[in-house]
């Protein structure tokens, strides 16, 4: 990542996926958010770079309409009063040329907590439309209860239907702005 172009990059929503996985009973449920916007600002010293994102929580898609509607409700995201989730980076640590840790503040339902994302730089290059693109993948894990999202159904044997740990997976392509 020594040769990345400095500047402001906008996430390309058609080539970006903001997804998650959560434990459900004996399996896992996967989902994604379909509406979001984000900016990456790259600096000469990559550790001074920043990233921000705003995710429309009503755009959640797990492939099941009833579940998605329940996730939008007051039991989970309460999108009527808290329609977005935001991420604002607070620091970048270089591990090697392509691996970084990006620390930031994640806000859900008016609760802001620090998180860390393991980020892999996938490359930079020209696209067929005359633009310059950059690609990254990010992974992290949060406790949904830390943001006050604690709905659950108790099960036999001190178990619960929905896990607390949420695994975040982001694959992003961003376009350099003129």
Coordinates of C-alpha atoms in Angstrom, one line a residue:
X1 CA 0.0 0.0 0.0
X2 CA 3.0 2.3 -0.3
X3 CA 1.9 3.4 -3.7
X4 CA -1.8 4.2 -3.1
X5 CA -3.0 7.5 -4.6
X6 CA -3.8 10.1 -1.9
X7 CA -7.2 11.6 -2.1
X8 CA -10.9 11.1 -1.3
X9 CA -12.6 7.9 -2.4
X10 CA -16.4 7.2 -2.4
X11 CA -17.7 3.7 -1.9
X12 CA -19.2 2.2 -5.1
X13 CA -22.5 0.7 -3.8
X14 CA -22.8 -1.7 -6.7
X15 CA -19.4 -3.2 -5.9
X16 CA -19.5 -3.0 -2.1
X17 CA -21.1 -5.3 0.4
X18 CA -21.6 -4.6 4.1
X19 CA -22.6 -7.9 5.6
X20 CA -22.8 -9.8 8.9
X21 CA -23.2 -13.2 10.4
X22 CA -24.9 -14.1 13.7
X23 CA -25.5 -17.5 15.5
X24 CA -29.1 -18.6 15.3
X25 CA -30.0 -21.9 17.2
X26 CA -27.6 -24.5 15.7
X27 CA -26.7 -22.5 12.6
X28 CA -25.8 -19.0 11.4
X29 CA -27.8 -16.4 9.7
X30 CA -26.1 -14.1 7.2
X31 CA -27.4 -10.7 6.0
X32 CA -26.3 -7.4 4.5
X33 CA -27.3 -3.8 4.3
X34 CA -28.3 -2.7 0.8
X35 CA -28.2 1.2 1.2
X36 CA -25.1 3.0 2.5
X37 CA -22.6 5.6 1.7
X38 CA -19.0 5.9 2.7
X39 CA -15.8 7.8 2.2
X40 CA -12.1 6.9 2.5
X41 CA -9.6 9.6 2.6
X42 CA -6.0 8.3 2.0
X43 CA -3.0 10.3 3.2
X44 CA 0.6 10.1 2.2
X45 CA 1.2 8.5 5.6
X46 CA -1.4 5.7 5.4
X47 CA -1.8 5.7 9.2
X48 CA -3.2 9.2 8.9
X49 CA -6.0 8.0 6.5
X50 CA -9.6 8.1 7.6
X51 CA -12.9 6.3 6.8
X52 CA -16.5 7.1 7.4
X53 CA -19.7 5.2 6.6
X54 CA -23.5 5.7 7.1
X55 CA -25.7 2.6 6.8
X56 CA -29.5 2.7 6.3
X57 CA -30.7 0.1 8.8
X58 CA -34.0 -0.2 7.1
X59 CA -32.1 -1.7 4.1
X60 CA -31.3 -4.9 6.0
X61 CA -31.7 -8.0 4.0
X62 CA -31.3 -11.6 5.4
X63 CA -33.4 -13.1 2.6
X64 CA -36.5 -13.5 4.8
X65 CA -39.0 -10.6 4.8
X66 CA -40.5 -11.5 8.2
X67 CA -37.1 -11.7 9.9
X68 CA -36.0 -8.4 8.2
X69 CA -39.2 -6.6 9.5
X70 CA -38.5 -7.9 13.0
X71 CA -34.9 -6.7 12.8
X72 CA -36.2 -3.2 11.9
X73 CA -38.6 -3.2 14.9
X74 CA -38.0 -1.9 18.4
X75 CA -36.8 -5.4 19.5
X76 CA -33.6 -4.8 17.4
X77 CA -32.7 -1.6 15.4
X78 CA -35.8 0.5 16.0
X79 CA -35.4 2.1 12.6
X80 CA -38.3 4.6 13.2
X81 CA -36.2 6.4 15.8
X82 CA -32.7 5.3 14.9
X83 CA -32.6 4.9 11.1
X84 CA -28.9 4.8 10.6
X85 CA -25.7 3.1 11.9
X86 CA -22.5 5.1 11.5
X87 CA -18.7 4.3 11.6
X88 CA -16.0 7.0 12.0
X89 CA -12.4 5.8 12.0
X90 CA -10.2 7.0 14.9
X91 CA -6.9 5.4 13.8
X92 CA -5.0 3.2 11.5
X93 CA -2.2 0.8 12.4
X94 CA -0.1 -0.8 9.6
X95 CA 0.7 -4.5 10.1
X96 CA 2.4 -4.9 6.7
X97 CA 2.0 -3.7 3.1
X98 CA -1.5 -5.0 2.7
X99 CA -2.8 -5.6 6.3
X100 CA -4.0 -2.9 8.7
X101 CA -6.1 -2.5 11.8
X102 CA -8.6 0.4 11.6
X103 CA -10.0 1.5 14.9
X104 CA -13.2 3.6 14.9
X105 CA -16.4 4.5 16.6
X106 CA -19.6 2.6 15.7
X107 CA -22.9 4.2 16.5
X108 CA -26.1 2.2 16.6
X109 CA -29.3 3.4 18.3
X110 CA -27.5 6.5 19.7
X111 CA -24.9 4.3 21.4
X112 CA -21.3 4.8 20.4
X113 CA -18.6 2.2 21.1
X114 CA -15.1 1.6 19.8
X115 CA -14.4 -1.2 17.4
X116 CA -11.5 -2.6 15.5
X117 CA -11.6 -3.9 11.9
X118 CA -8.9 -6.1 10.4
X119 CA -8.5 -4.5 6.9
X120 CA -6.8 -6.1 3.8
X121 CA -5.8 -3.7 1.0
X122 CA -6.8 -5.5 -2.2
X123 CA -5.2 -3.1 -4.7
X124 CA -5.6 0.0 -6.8
X125 CA -6.1 0.4 -10.5
X126 CA -7.9 2.1 -13.4
X127 CA -11.4 1.0 -14.4
X128 CA -12.8 0.8 -17.9
X129 CA -14.8 4.1 -17.4
X130 CA -11.7 6.3 -16.8
X131 CA -11.7 6.2 -13.0
X132 CA -9.3 5.0 -10.4
X133 CA -10.6 2.4 -7.9
X134 CA -9.3 0.9 -4.7
X135 CA -10.4 -2.3 -3.0
X136 CA -10.4 -3.4 0.6
X137 CA -11.9 -6.1 2.8
X138 CA -12.6 -5.6 6.5
X139 CA -13.6 -8.0 9.2
X140 CA -14.5 -7.5 12.8
X141 CA -16.7 -8.7 15.6
X142 CA -19.0 -6.9 18.0
X143 CA -21.3 -7.7 20.9
X144 CA -24.8 -6.6 19.9
X145 CA -25.7 -6.3 23.6
X146 CA -23.1 -3.5 24.0
X147 CA -25.4 -1.4 21.7
X148 CA -28.6 -2.3 23.6
X149 CA -29.7 -4.8 21.1
X150 CA -30.5 -7.6 23.5
X151 CA -33.8 -9.2 22.3
X152 CA -33.7 -13.0 22.7
X153 CA -35.8 -16.0 23.3
X154 CA -34.6 -18.4 26.1
X155 CA -34.2 -22.0 25.2
X156 CA -33.9 -25.2 27.2
X157 CA -30.5 -25.7 29.0
X158 CA -29.6 -22.0 29.6
X159 CA -29.3 -21.4 25.8
X160 CA -30.7 -18.6 23.7
X161 CA -32.0 -18.5 20.2
X162 CA -29.8 -15.6 18.9
X163 CA -26.1 -15.3 19.6
X164 CA -24.6 -12.1 21.0
X165 CA -21.5 -11.9 18.8
X166 CA -22.0 -10.4 15.3
X167 CA -19.3 -10.9 12.8
X168 CA -18.9 -8.0 10.3
X169 CA -17.7 -8.6 6.8
X170 CA -17.1 -5.7 4.4
X171 CA -15.9 -6.0 0.9
X172 CA -15.6 -2.6 -0.7
X173 CA -14.6 -0.9 -3.9
X174 CA -14.2 2.9 -3.9
X175 CA -13.7 5.4 -6.7
X176 CA -11.3 8.3 -6.5
X177 CA -13.1 11.6 -6.6
X178 CA -11.7 14.4 -8.9

